[in-house]
Coordinates of C-alpha atoms in Angstrom, one line a residue:
Chain A
M1 CA 34.9 15.4 3.0
T2 CA 35.8 12.0 0.7
M3 CA 33.0 10.8 -1.1
Y4 CA 32.9 7.1 -1.9
V5 CA 31.4 6.4 -5.7
V6 CA 29.5 2.9 -5.7
G7 CA 27.2 1.1 -8.0
H8 CA 24.6 -0.9 -7.2
K9 CA 24.0 -4.2 -5.3
I10 CA 25.4 -7.1 -7.6
P11 CA 27.7 -4.8 -9.6
D12 CA 27.6 -4.8 -13.5
S13 CA 30.2 -3.8 -15.7
D14 CA 28.7 -0.2 -15.7
S15 CA 28.3 0.5 -12.2
I16 CA 31.9 -0.9 -11.2
C17 CA 33.6 1.2 -14.3
G18 CA 31.4 4.0 -13.8
A19 CA 32.6 4.1 -10.2
I20 CA 36.4 3.7 -11.3
A21 CA 35.6 6.6 -14.0
L22 CA 33.5 8.8 -11.7
A23 CA 35.9 8.7 -8.8
Y24 CA 39.0 9.6 -10.9
L25 CA 36.9 12.9 -12.6
K26 CA 35.8 14.1 -9.1
N27 CA 39.5 13.5 -8.1
Q28 CA 40.9 15.8 -10.8
I29 CA 38.0 18.5 -9.9
D30 CA 39.3 18.6 -6.3
E31 CA 36.6 16.7 -5.1
P32 CA 38.0 13.9 -3.0
A33 CA 36.6 10.5 -4.0
I34 CA 37.2 7.0 -3.9
A35 CA 35.5 4.0 -5.7
S36 CA 33.7 1.3 -4.1
R37 CA 31.6 -1.8 -4.8
L38 CA 28.8 -3.4 -3.0
G39 CA 29.6 -6.8 -4.7
E40 CA 31.7 -9.4 -6.4
L41 CA 33.3 -8.9 -10.0
S42 CA 31.1 -10.5 -12.6
P43 CA 33.2 -12.8 -14.8
E44 CA 33.0 -9.9 -17.7
T45 CA 33.7 -7.6 -15.8
A46 CA 37.0 -9.0 -14.3
F47 CA 37.8 -9.2 -18.1
I48 CA 37.1 -5.6 -18.9
L49 CA 39.6 -4.6 -15.7
D50 CA 42.2 -6.9 -16.5
K51 CA 42.1 -5.9 -20.3
F52 CA 42.8 -1.9 -19.6
G53 CA 45.3 -3.2 -16.0
F54 CA 42.4 -1.9 -13.4
E55 CA 42.2 -3.5 -9.8
A56 CA 38.7 -4.0 -8.3
P57 CA 37.4 -1.0 -6.5
E58 CA 37.5 -1.4 -2.6
F59 CA 34.5 -3.9 -1.6
K60 CA 32.7 -2.1 1.2
E61 CA 29.2 -2.7 2.2
S62 CA 28.4 0.1 5.1
Y63 CA 28.1 3.8 4.8
A64 CA 26.6 5.5 7.5
G65 CA 28.2 9.0 8.1
E66 CA 29.9 8.7 5.0
N67 CA 29.5 10.9 1.5
V68 CA 28.2 8.9 -1.1
Y69 CA 27.7 9.3 -5.1
I70 CA 25.4 6.0 -6.4
V71 CA 26.1 4.9 -9.8
D72 CA 23.6 3.8 -12.5
H73 CA 20.3 3.4 -10.0
S74 CA 18.3 5.4 -7.7
E75 CA 16.2 2.8 -5.6
L76 CA 16.6 2.1 -1.8
T77 CA 17.0 -1.9 -2.6
Q78 CA 19.8 -1.8 -5.0
A79 CA 21.6 0.7 -2.5
P80 CA 24.0 0.3 0.5
D81 CA 22.0 -0.8 3.5
D82 CA 22.7 1.7 5.6
I83 CA 22.3 4.5 2.8
A84 CA 19.7 6.2 4.9
Q85 CA 22.5 6.9 7.3
A86 CA 25.0 8.1 4.8
T87 CA 24.5 11.6 2.8
I88 CA 23.9 11.4 -0.8
V89 CA 25.6 14.1 -2.9
G90 CA 25.3 12.8 -6.2
I91 CA 23.3 10.3 -8.1
V92 CA 24.1 9.4 -11.9
D93 CA 22.2 6.9 -13.6
H94 CA 19.8 6.0 -17.3
H95 CA 16.8 4.0 -15.3
K96 CA 13.4 5.0 -14.1
L97 CA 13.6 7.7 -11.4
G98 CA 13.6 5.1 -8.0
D99 CA 12.6 5.9 -4.6
L100 CA 16.2 7.2 -3.0
T101 CA 14.9 10.7 -1.5
T102 CA 17.4 13.2 0.1
S103 CA 17.5 15.4 3.1
T104 CA 20.1 18.2 1.6
P105 CA 20.3 19.0 -2.0
L106 CA 22.3 17.0 -4.6
E107 CA 23.4 16.6 -8.1
C108 CA 21.5 14.0 -10.2
W109 CA 22.7 13.6 -14.0
I110 CA 20.3 11.5 -15.0
R111 CA 19.3 10.5 -18.7
P112 CA 17.3 8.2 -21.1
V113 CA 20.5 6.7 -22.7
G114 CA 21.5 3.1 -22.5
C115 CA 24.8 3.1 -20.2
S116 CA 25.7 5.7 -16.9
N117 CA 29.2 5.6 -18.3
T118 CA 27.7 7.4 -21.2
I119 CA 26.8 10.1 -18.9
I120 CA 29.8 10.5 -16.9
K121 CA 31.6 11.0 -20.6
M122 CA 29.3 14.2 -20.4
M123 CA 30.1 15.0 -17.0
Y124 CA 34.2 14.9 -18.3
D125 CA 32.9 16.9 -20.8
F126 CA 31.3 19.7 -18.6
H127 CA 34.2 19.5 -16.4
N128 CA 36.6 20.0 -19.5
V129 CA 38.7 17.0 -17.9
E130 CA 40.7 14.9 -20.1
I131 CA 39.9 11.0 -19.9
P132 CA 43.0 8.9 -19.2
K133 CA 43.5 5.9 -22.2
D134 CA 42.7 3.2 -19.4
I135 CA 39.5 4.7 -18.0
A136 CA 38.4 5.6 -21.7
G137 CA 38.2 1.7 -22.7
I138 CA 37.0 0.8 -19.3
M139 CA 33.9 3.3 -19.9
M140 CA 33.4 2.1 -23.8
C141 CA 33.4 -1.8 -22.9
A142 CA 30.7 -0.8 -20.2
I143 CA 29.0 1.2 -23.3
L144 CA 28.9 -1.7 -25.3
S145 CA 27.6 -4.3 -22.5
D146 CA 24.9 -2.5 -21.7
T147 CA 23.4 -1.7 -24.6
V148 CA 24.6 -5.3 -26.1
I149 CA 27.1 -4.2 -29.0
F150 CA 24.2 -1.5 -29.8
K151 CA 21.4 -4.1 -30.5
S152 CA 19.7 -3.1 -27.6
P153 CA 16.2 -0.8 -27.4
T154 CA 17.9 1.0 -24.9
C155 CA 21.0 2.4 -27.0
T156 CA 20.6 5.7 -28.4
T157 CA 23.1 8.3 -30.9
A158 CA 24.5 9.1 -27.8
D159 CA 25.8 5.7 -26.5
I160 CA 27.0 5.6 -30.4
K161 CA 28.8 8.0 -30.7
C162 CA 30.2 8.2 -27.1
V163 CA 31.8 4.6 -27.8
E164 CA 33.4 6.1 -31.3
A165 CA 34.7 9.0 -29.2
L166 CA 36.3 6.2 -26.4
A167 CA 37.5 4.3 -28.7
E168 CA 39.5 6.7 -30.6
I169 CA 40.8 8.0 -26.7
A170 CA 41.9 4.3 -26.0
G171 CA 43.2 3.4 -29.2
I172 CA 40.5 0.6 -29.7
E173 CA 40.3 -0.4 -34.1
D174 CA 37.5 -2.7 -33.6
Y175 CA 35.2 -2.3 -30.3
K176 CA 33.0 -4.3 -31.9
A177 CA 35.5 -7.3 -31.8
L178 CA 35.9 -6.2 -28.1
G179 CA 32.8 -6.2 -27.8
M180 CA 32.2 -9.9 -28.9
E181 CA 35.0 -11.2 -27.1
M182 CA 33.8 -9.6 -23.8
F183 CA 30.4 -11.2 -24.4
K184 CA 31.9 -14.8 -25.1
V185 CA 33.4 -14.5 -21.4
K186 CA 30.3 -13.6 -20.3
S187 CA 28.9 -16.8 -21.9
A188 CA 30.9 -19.1 -20.6
V189 CA 28.5 -20.8 -17.9
E190 CA 29.9 -24.2 -17.3
G191 CA 31.4 -24.8 -14.2
T192 CA 30.0 -22.1 -12.5
P193 CA 27.1 -23.2 -9.1
V194 CA 23.2 -22.5 -10.7
R195 CA 22.9 -19.5 -7.9
D196 CA 25.7 -17.7 -9.4
L197 CA 24.1 -17.9 -12.5
V198 CA 20.8 -16.6 -11.4
M199 CA 22.2 -14.1 -9.5
R200 CA 25.1 -12.7 -11.9
D201 CA 23.0 -9.4 -13.0
F202 CA 19.9 -9.7 -10.5
K203 CA 17.5 -7.0 -9.1
D204 CA 14.5 -6.3 -6.8
F205 CA 11.7 -4.1 -7.8
N206 CA 9.0 -3.1 -5.3
M207 CA 5.7 -3.3 -7.9
N208 CA 3.1 -1.6 -6.6
G209 CA 3.9 -3.4 -3.2
N210 CA 5.2 -6.5 -4.3
K211 CA 8.7 -7.7 -4.5
V212 CA 9.4 -8.8 -8.1
G213 CA 13.1 -10.6 -8.4
I214 CA 14.1 -10.0 -12.1
G215 CA 17.9 -12.2 -13.3
Q216 CA 19.5 -11.7 -16.5
L217 CA 22.0 -13.6 -18.6
E218 CA 22.7 -12.6 -22.3
V219 CA 24.7 -15.1 -24.0
I220 CA 26.0 -15.5 -28.0
D221 CA 23.7 -19.1 -27.8
L222 CA 21.3 -19.6 -25.6
A223 CA 22.6 -23.9 -26.1
V224 CA 24.6 -22.9 -23.3
F225 CA 21.7 -23.6 -20.9
D226 CA 20.8 -27.0 -22.1
D227 CA 21.9 -29.2 -19.7
I228 CA 21.3 -26.8 -16.6
K229 CA 17.5 -25.2 -17.3
A230 CA 15.7 -27.6 -15.1
E231 CA 18.6 -26.8 -12.2
L232 CA 18.1 -22.6 -13.0
A233 CA 14.0 -23.3 -13.2
A234 CA 14.5 -24.6 -9.6
D235 CA 16.7 -22.8 -8.0
I236 CA 14.6 -19.2 -9.2
A237 CA 11.6 -20.8 -7.2
A238 CA 13.8 -21.6 -4.1
M239 CA 14.8 -18.0 -4.7
K240 CA 11.0 -16.9 -4.5
N241 CA 10.6 -18.7 -1.4
E242 CA 13.8 -17.6 0.9
G243 CA 13.0 -13.6 -0.7
E244 CA 9.7 -13.8 0.1
R245 CA 8.8 -12.6 -3.6
H246 CA 5.3 -12.2 -5.4
T247 CA 7.3 -12.5 -8.5
M248 CA 10.7 -14.1 -9.8
M249 CA 11.7 -14.3 -13.4
L250 CA 15.2 -15.2 -15.2
L251 CA 15.8 -13.7 -18.8
L252 CA 18.2 -16.3 -20.8
T253 CA 18.9 -13.7 -23.6
D254 CA 20.5 -15.0 -26.6
I255 CA 22.1 -11.6 -28.2
M256 CA 22.9 -13.1 -32.0
K257 CA 18.9 -14.2 -32.3
E258 CA 17.8 -11.5 -30.3
G259 CA 14.8 -12.2 -28.0
S260 CA 14.7 -13.7 -24.5
E261 CA 13.7 -17.3 -22.7
V262 CA 12.0 -16.4 -19.8
L263 CA 12.0 -18.0 -16.9
V264 CA 9.7 -17.6 -14.5
I265 CA 7.4 -18.5 -11.2
S266 CA 5.0 -16.2 -9.6
E267 CA 1.8 -16.1 -7.1
D268 CA 0.3 -15.1 -10.0
D269 CA -0.2 -17.2 -13.0
T270 CA -2.0 -14.5 -15.3
L271 CA 0.7 -11.7 -14.8
I272 CA 2.9 -12.4 -17.4
E273 CA 0.1 -12.9 -20.4
R274 CA -1.1 -9.4 -19.0
A275 CA 2.3 -8.1 -19.1
Y276 CA 3.5 -9.8 -22.7
G277 CA 0.7 -11.1 -24.4
K278 CA 1.8 -14.0 -24.2
A279 CA 1.3 -17.1 -21.6
P280 CA 4.4 -19.1 -20.1
T281 CA 4.5 -22.7 -20.6
D282 CA 5.7 -24.7 -18.4
G283 CA 7.0 -21.9 -17.1
K284 CA 8.6 -20.8 -19.8
V285 CA 8.1 -18.2 -22.4
W286 CA 10.1 -17.0 -26.0
L287 CA 10.0 -13.6 -25.9
D288 CA 11.2 -12.2 -29.7
G289 CA 13.3 -8.6 -30.2
V290 CA 13.2 -8.7 -26.3
L291 CA 16.8 -7.9 -25.0
S292 CA 16.3 -5.0 -22.2
R293 CA 15.0 -5.8 -18.9
K294 CA 14.6 -1.8 -18.0
K295 CA 13.1 -0.8 -21.7
Q296 CA 11.2 -4.7 -22.3
V297 CA 10.8 -6.5 -19.5
V298 CA 10.1 -4.2 -16.5
P299 CA 7.8 -1.5 -17.8
P300 CA 5.2 -3.4 -18.6
L301 CA 4.9 -6.1 -15.6
Q302 CA 5.0 -2.6 -13.4
D303 CA 1.6 -1.7 -15.6
A304 CA 0.3 -5.0 -14.8
F305 CA 1.1 -4.9 -11.2
A306 CA -0.6 -1.8 -11.6
Chain B
M1 CA 4.1 14.4 -28.4
T2 CA 4.1 17.5 -27.3
M3 CA 4.8 17.9 -23.2
Y4 CA 4.5 20.2 -20.7
V5 CA 7.1 22.3 -18.9
V6 CA 5.1 23.3 -14.8
G7 CA 6.8 23.9 -12.0
H8 CA 5.6 22.9 -8.3
K9 CA 2.5 24.6 -6.8
I10 CA 1.5 28.1 -6.2
P11 CA 4.6 29.1 -8.4
D12 CA 7.4 31.3 -7.4
S13 CA 9.1 33.2 -10.0
D14 CA 11.7 30.4 -10.7
S15 CA 9.2 27.6 -11.4
I16 CA 7.3 30.3 -14.2
C17 CA 10.3 31.8 -15.8
G18 CA 12.0 28.5 -15.6
A19 CA 8.7 27.1 -17.4
I20 CA 9.2 29.8 -20.1
A21 CA 13.3 29.3 -20.2
L22 CA 12.6 25.4 -20.9
A23 CA 10.3 25.4 -23.3
Y24 CA 11.8 27.5 -25.2
L25 CA 14.3 26.1 -25.1
K26 CA 12.9 22.2 -25.8
N27 CA 11.3 23.9 -29.0
Q28 CA 14.3 24.8 -30.5
I29 CA 15.9 20.9 -30.1
D30 CA 12.5 19.9 -32.1
E31 CA 11.1 19.1 -28.7
P32 CA 7.6 20.5 -28.7
A33 CA 6.8 22.0 -25.2
I34 CA 4.3 24.3 -23.7
A35 CA 5.1 26.1 -20.6
S36 CA 2.2 25.9 -17.8
R37 CA 1.8 26.7 -14.0
L38 CA -0.4 25.7 -11.6
G39 CA -1.5 28.5 -10.0
E40 CA -1.5 32.2 -9.7
L41 CA 1.5 34.8 -10.6
S42 CA 3.1 36.5 -7.5
P43 CA 3.6 40.2 -8.0
E44 CA 7.3 39.8 -8.3
T45 CA 6.7 37.2 -11.1
A46 CA 4.1 39.5 -12.9
F47 CA 6.5 42.6 -12.2
I48 CA 9.6 40.7 -14.0
L49 CA 7.2 38.6 -17.0
D50 CA 5.6 42.5 -18.0
K51 CA 9.5 43.7 -18.0
F52 CA 10.4 41.4 -20.1
G53 CA 7.1 41.3 -22.2
F54 CA 5.8 37.7 -21.6
E55 CA 2.3 36.4 -21.0
A56 CA 1.7 34.6 -18.1
P57 CA 2.1 30.4 -19.1
E58 CA -1.3 28.9 -19.7
F59 CA -2.7 28.2 -16.1
K60 CA -3.3 24.2 -16.5
E61 CA -3.8 21.8 -13.1
S62 CA -5.0 18.4 -14.4
Y63 CA -1.9 16.5 -17.0
A64 CA -3.2 12.6 -16.8
G65 CA -2.0 11.2 -20.7
E66 CA 0.1 14.1 -20.7
N67 CA 4.2 14.2 -20.7
V68 CA 5.4 16.7 -18.4
Y69 CA 8.8 18.3 -17.5
I70 CA 8.9 19.2 -14.6
V71 CA 10.2 22.4 -12.7
D72 CA 12.3 23.4 -9.4
H73 CA 11.0 20.5 -7.2
S74 CA 10.6 16.5 -6.9
E75 CA 7.9 16.3 -4.6
L76 CA 4.7 14.6 -5.1
T77 CA 3.2 17.2 -2.7
Q78 CA 4.1 20.2 -5.1
A79 CA 3.3 18.1 -8.2
P80 CA 0.2 18.3 -10.1
D81 CA -2.4 16.3 -8.3
D82 CA -3.3 13.6 -11.0
I83 CA 0.8 13.5 -11.7
A84 CA 0.5 9.6 -11.2
Q85 CA -1.2 9.0 -14.2
A86 CA 1.1 11.6 -16.3
T87 CA 4.0 10.6 -17.8
I88 CA 7.1 12.4 -16.1
V89 CA 9.8 12.6 -18.9
G90 CA 12.3 14.9 -17.0
I91 CA 13.2 17.3 -13.7
V92 CA 15.1 20.6 -13.6
D93 CA 15.5 21.2 -9.7
H94 CA 18.2 22.7 -7.0
H95 CA 16.6 21.3 -4.0
K96 CA 17.1 17.4 -2.2
L97 CA 15.7 14.5 -3.4
G98 CA 12.2 14.1 -3.1
D99 CA 9.5 11.1 -3.3
L100 CA 8.4 11.4 -7.1
T101 CA 9.6 8.1 -9.1
T102 CA 8.6 7.1 -12.7
S103 CA 8.1 3.9 -14.2
T104 CA 10.6 5.1 -17.7
P105 CA 13.7 6.6 -17.8
L106 CA 14.1 10.2 -18.1
E107 CA 16.4 12.9 -17.4
C108 CA 17.4 15.3 -14.2
W109 CA 19.2 17.6 -14.3
I110 CA 19.5 18.0 -10.6
R111 CA 22.2 20.0 -9.1
P112 CA 23.1 22.0 -5.7
V113 CA 23.2 25.8 -7.2
G114 CA 20.9 28.5 -5.9
C115 CA 18.0 28.4 -9.0
S116 CA 16.7 25.9 -11.3
N117 CA 17.3 29.0 -13.8
T118 CA 21.3 28.7 -13.6
I119 CA 20.6 24.8 -14.5
I120 CA 18.4 25.7 -17.6
K121 CA 21.5 28.2 -18.7
M122 CA 23.6 24.8 -18.7
M123 CA 21.2 23.0 -20.4
Y124 CA 20.9 25.9 -23.1
D125 CA 25.1 25.3 -23.6
F126 CA 24.9 21.4 -23.9
H127 CA 22.8 22.0 -26.6
N128 CA 24.3 24.9 -27.8
V129 CA 20.7 26.9 -28.2
E130 CA 21.4 31.0 -27.8
I131 CA 19.6 32.1 -25.4
P132 CA 16.5 35.1 -27.2
K133 CA 17.6 38.7 -24.9
D134 CA 13.8 38.8 -23.5
I135 CA 14.3 35.1 -22.4
A136 CA 18.1 35.8 -20.3
G137 CA 15.8 38.4 -19.1
I138 CA 13.6 36.5 -17.0
M139 CA 16.2 33.9 -15.8
M140 CA 18.1 36.2 -14.8
C141 CA 15.5 37.6 -12.3
A142 CA 14.2 34.3 -11.4
I143 CA 18.4 33.9 -10.3
L144 CA 18.6 37.4 -8.5
S145 CA 15.3 36.1 -6.7
D146 CA 16.0 32.8 -5.8
T147 CA 19.5 33.9 -4.0
V148 CA 18.3 36.9 -2.3
I149 CA 20.7 39.1 -4.9
F150 CA 23.5 36.9 -4.1
K151 CA 22.5 36.8 -0.3
S152 CA 21.3 33.6 0.4
P153 CA 23.7 30.6 1.5
T154 CA 22.2 28.9 -1.2
C155 CA 24.0 30.7 -3.6
T156 CA 27.2 29.3 -5.7
T157 CA 29.7 31.1 -7.9
A158 CA 28.0 29.0 -10.6
D159 CA 24.6 31.3 -10.3
I160 CA 26.9 34.4 -9.9
K161 CA 28.5 33.8 -13.0
C162 CA 25.3 33.1 -14.6
V163 CA 23.0 36.2 -13.8
E164 CA 26.4 38.0 -15.2
A165 CA 26.1 36.0 -18.3
L166 CA 22.5 36.7 -19.0
A167 CA 22.9 40.3 -17.8
E168 CA 25.4 40.7 -20.5
I169 CA 22.8 38.6 -22.9
A170 CA 19.6 40.7 -22.4
G171 CA 22.2 44.0 -21.9
I172 CA 21.2 45.3 -18.4
E173 CA 24.2 47.0 -17.0
D174 CA 22.7 47.1 -13.3
Y175 CA 21.4 44.2 -12.9
K176 CA 21.5 44.4 -8.5
A177 CA 19.1 48.1 -8.8
L178 CA 16.8 45.4 -11.0
G179 CA 17.4 42.6 -8.2
M180 CA 16.2 46.3 -5.4
E181 CA 13.6 47.2 -7.9
M182 CA 11.8 43.1 -7.9
F183 CA 12.1 43.0 -4.2
K184 CA 10.7 46.1 -3.8
V185 CA 7.6 44.8 -5.4
K186 CA 8.0 42.2 -3.6
S187 CA 7.7 44.1 -0.1
A188 CA 4.4 45.7 -0.9
V189 CA 2.0 43.8 1.5
E190 CA -0.6 46.5 2.2
G191 CA -4.4 45.6 0.8
T192 CA -3.3 41.9 0.5
P193 CA -5.4 39.6 2.1
V194 CA -3.5 38.3 5.1
R195 CA -4.2 34.2 3.2
D196 CA -2.9 35.5 0.1
L197 CA 0.1 36.5 1.9
V198 CA 0.9 33.5 3.9
M199 CA 0.2 31.3 0.7
R200 CA 2.8 33.8 -1.6
D201 CA 5.7 31.4 -1.4
F202 CA 4.5 28.4 0.7
K203 CA 4.7 24.5 0.4
D204 CA 3.9 21.9 2.7
F205 CA 6.9 19.0 3.5
N206 CA 6.2 15.0 4.2
M207 CA 8.6 15.4 7.4
N208 CA 9.0 11.4 9.1
G209 CA 5.0 10.9 8.1
N210 CA 4.1 14.6 9.6
K211 CA 2.5 17.4 7.2
V212 CA 4.7 20.3 7.4
G213 CA 3.9 24.1 6.1
I214 CA 6.3 26.3 5.7
G215 CA 5.8 29.9 4.3
Q216 CA 8.2 32.6 3.1
L217 CA 7.6 36.7 2.9
E218 CA 11.1 38.4 1.9
V219 CA 10.8 42.1 2.3
I220 CA 13.1 44.8 2.7
D221 CA 11.8 46.3 5.8
L222 CA 9.5 43.6 8.5
A223 CA 7.9 46.8 9.5
V224 CA 5.7 46.4 6.4
F225 CA 4.3 43.8 8.9
D226 CA 4.4 45.2 12.1
D227 CA 0.3 46.2 11.9
I228 CA -0.9 42.4 10.3
K229 CA 1.4 40.1 12.6
A230 CA -1.3 39.3 14.8
E231 CA -3.8 38.5 11.3
L232 CA -0.6 36.2 10.1
A233 CA -0.4 34.4 13.5
A234 CA -4.0 34.0 14.0
D235 CA -4.4 32.7 10.1
I236 CA -1.1 30.1 9.9
A237 CA -3.3 28.7 13.6
A238 CA -6.3 28.4 11.0
M239 CA -4.3 26.9 7.9
K240 CA -2.9 24.2 11.0
N241 CA -6.3 23.2 11.6
E242 CA -7.9 23.4 8.0
G243 CA -4.7 21.2 6.8
E244 CA -4.6 18.9 9.5
R245 CA -0.7 20.0 9.7
H246 CA 1.7 18.8 12.3
T247 CA 3.4 22.4 12.0
M248 CA 2.6 25.1 10.4
M249 CA 6.1 28.4 10.0
L250 CA 5.9 31.5 7.9
L251 CA 9.5 33.0 8.0
L252 CA 9.0 36.4 7.7
T253 CA 12.7 37.2 6.2
D254 CA 14.4 40.7 6.3
I255 CA 16.7 40.9 2.8
M256 CA 18.7 43.6 4.5
K257 CA 19.2 42.8 7.9
E258 CA 19.9 38.9 6.6
G259 CA 17.8 37.2 9.1
S260 CA 14.1 35.8 9.6
E261 CA 11.1 36.5 12.3
V262 CA 9.7 32.8 12.7
L263 CA 6.4 32.8 13.2
V264 CA 5.5 29.6 14.3
I265 CA 2.6 27.0 15.7
S266 CA 3.0 23.1 16.4
E267 CA 2.0 20.1 17.7
D268 CA 5.3 19.9 19.7
D269 CA 6.6 23.0 20.9
T270 CA 9.7 21.4 21.6
L271 CA 10.6 21.3 18.0
I272 CA 11.7 24.6 17.1
E273 CA 14.2 24.8 19.8
R274 CA 15.7 20.9 18.7
A275 CA 15.9 22.2 15.3
Y276 CA 17.4 25.7 15.4
G277 CA 18.6 26.1 19.4
K278 CA 16.2 28.6 20.0
A279 CA 12.7 28.5 21.3
P280 CA 9.8 30.7 20.4
T281 CA 8.8 33.1 22.4
D282 CA 4.6 33.8 22.1
G283 CA 5.2 32.0 18.7
K284 CA 8.0 34.0 17.5
V285 CA 11.7 33.3 16.9
W286 CA 14.0 35.6 15.3
L287 CA 16.4 33.6 13.2
D288 CA 19.6 35.6 12.5
G289 CA 21.2 35.2 9.3
V290 CA 18.6 33.0 8.0
L291 CA 17.2 33.7 4.7
S292 CA 17.2 29.9 3.2
R293 CA 13.9 28.0 3.2
K294 CA 15.9 24.8 1.6
K295 CA 19.3 25.2 3.1
Q296 CA 18.6 26.9 6.6
V297 CA 15.2 25.9 8.0
V298 CA 14.1 22.5 6.3
P299 CA 16.7 20.3 7.1
P300 CA 17.2 21.3 10.6
L301 CA 13.3 20.9 11.2
Q302 CA 13.5 17.8 9.1
D303 CA 16.3 15.9 11.1
A304 CA 14.1 17.4 14.1
F305 CA 11.6 14.7 13.2
A306 CA 14.2 12.0 12.3

């Protein structure tokens, strides 16, 4: 039975490139697979697919009765809405272990590295399958994106070695320049509706029974937000109410200054100070050195909720 | 920080041998590790450790504040009671994905194979670490136990190839004879208190909110139970009440005839017929070809509860 390989809702480059790369690998080892996606491509991902000549994976929201291989998360809230009616045959991920469960044995390739595509490279190596040049290219870009060109504290030596190996396969000499080009695409916010910006890389988390939404925008210079910061703040307040969320946060991450300005609105104003040791002023706080939602933002917040 | 490597409650040979084998591997790659256990050794496991010259791992029930690597399950009910106060750094398992979650990234080596030790062998290969002769011996025995010397439907070609490779490392020529010797030890029930027999390989499951206890005894000839079957039935009835369980089952598995006589007591008498297409008579039913709790007993029961 053919499996669908699909990343999380509001897919990022790791979810999309990972689905394409893993579906290709599975087909090579006689496990028929189709890459799919749960949402629109971000400009960054569109740039990557265009650069290496790929179409977007099939848009598919319903998976009842299907076999599904999950990429880049293990959370119910990030999975297809009808995942309970599907059979999860595998998970490849690099986050904390979430609340997905299964009723049958499966494979999980979960590692504490910077990107799911680094693990997918390990899967290629395990199965001794050669990575095509164009697939190496999109895998490499996904890793450069997730690790913020190696600047993120989530980046491991495994990620760096993996990028180097993939760059060689893809025939890319200056992969850091390509990474910067990618982040320039990501930094273009002009003309994009505010809600689209907030949702571009957005995840809901269940923290001790409370729904917490955290979006992140990574740019080369925070000045791009100067004219729209008030609108962004108003929009996360609206999303807090619409989604009955306890807390909404938007991380405006400056990858050159290596820190994030956090816009926040919460039922509990003391939460942010408890989590990060610094209280917001007018719903804003600068967190120096904070680049990673997964490693630097979520765990302290989860502890503050516990 | 040193991690503890620990299997499930009421440890079987896979949990104990896996903890020893994985702790050794972790120490070789400069990740200090100590094998531990949550309960007494079964006669089979004691036989294996004695045969290859190992002491039992440290008995340790509390893990608050510790780093823990979980072997052979991903279920809260099978984990240390205070696992929520520990940091799970990894999971190696071959069962369905359970309800353990973490607040930080971890490694999960989960594969749909017959035994966790088959996956631990993959971990040795990945890290390019040589398996010592005596460790190969206990890993091999764990796989022969979990796969019922390859007869279980959970057995995969990966398990068979792994046993062959480990037998060569351990210098064991006739591994099937060693497997039979092991199952003879397992078949000796005389003189053992009835409760100890029920608990020898026992697991509680959460099925749609209901607590379901399932024990299994694998023997070479079911005749060993002739004189004590009534006592076993009375004891699972007692355990149902004591543990406020919805259902209690004890699988008496005949590994030569390749089937299981199931003793069952449940809040819902129609459950067994719904799950297995055959109704019990006087709390007993023979299920032909059923050797695996994980693959043949749990999933249909879970579906019947859903």
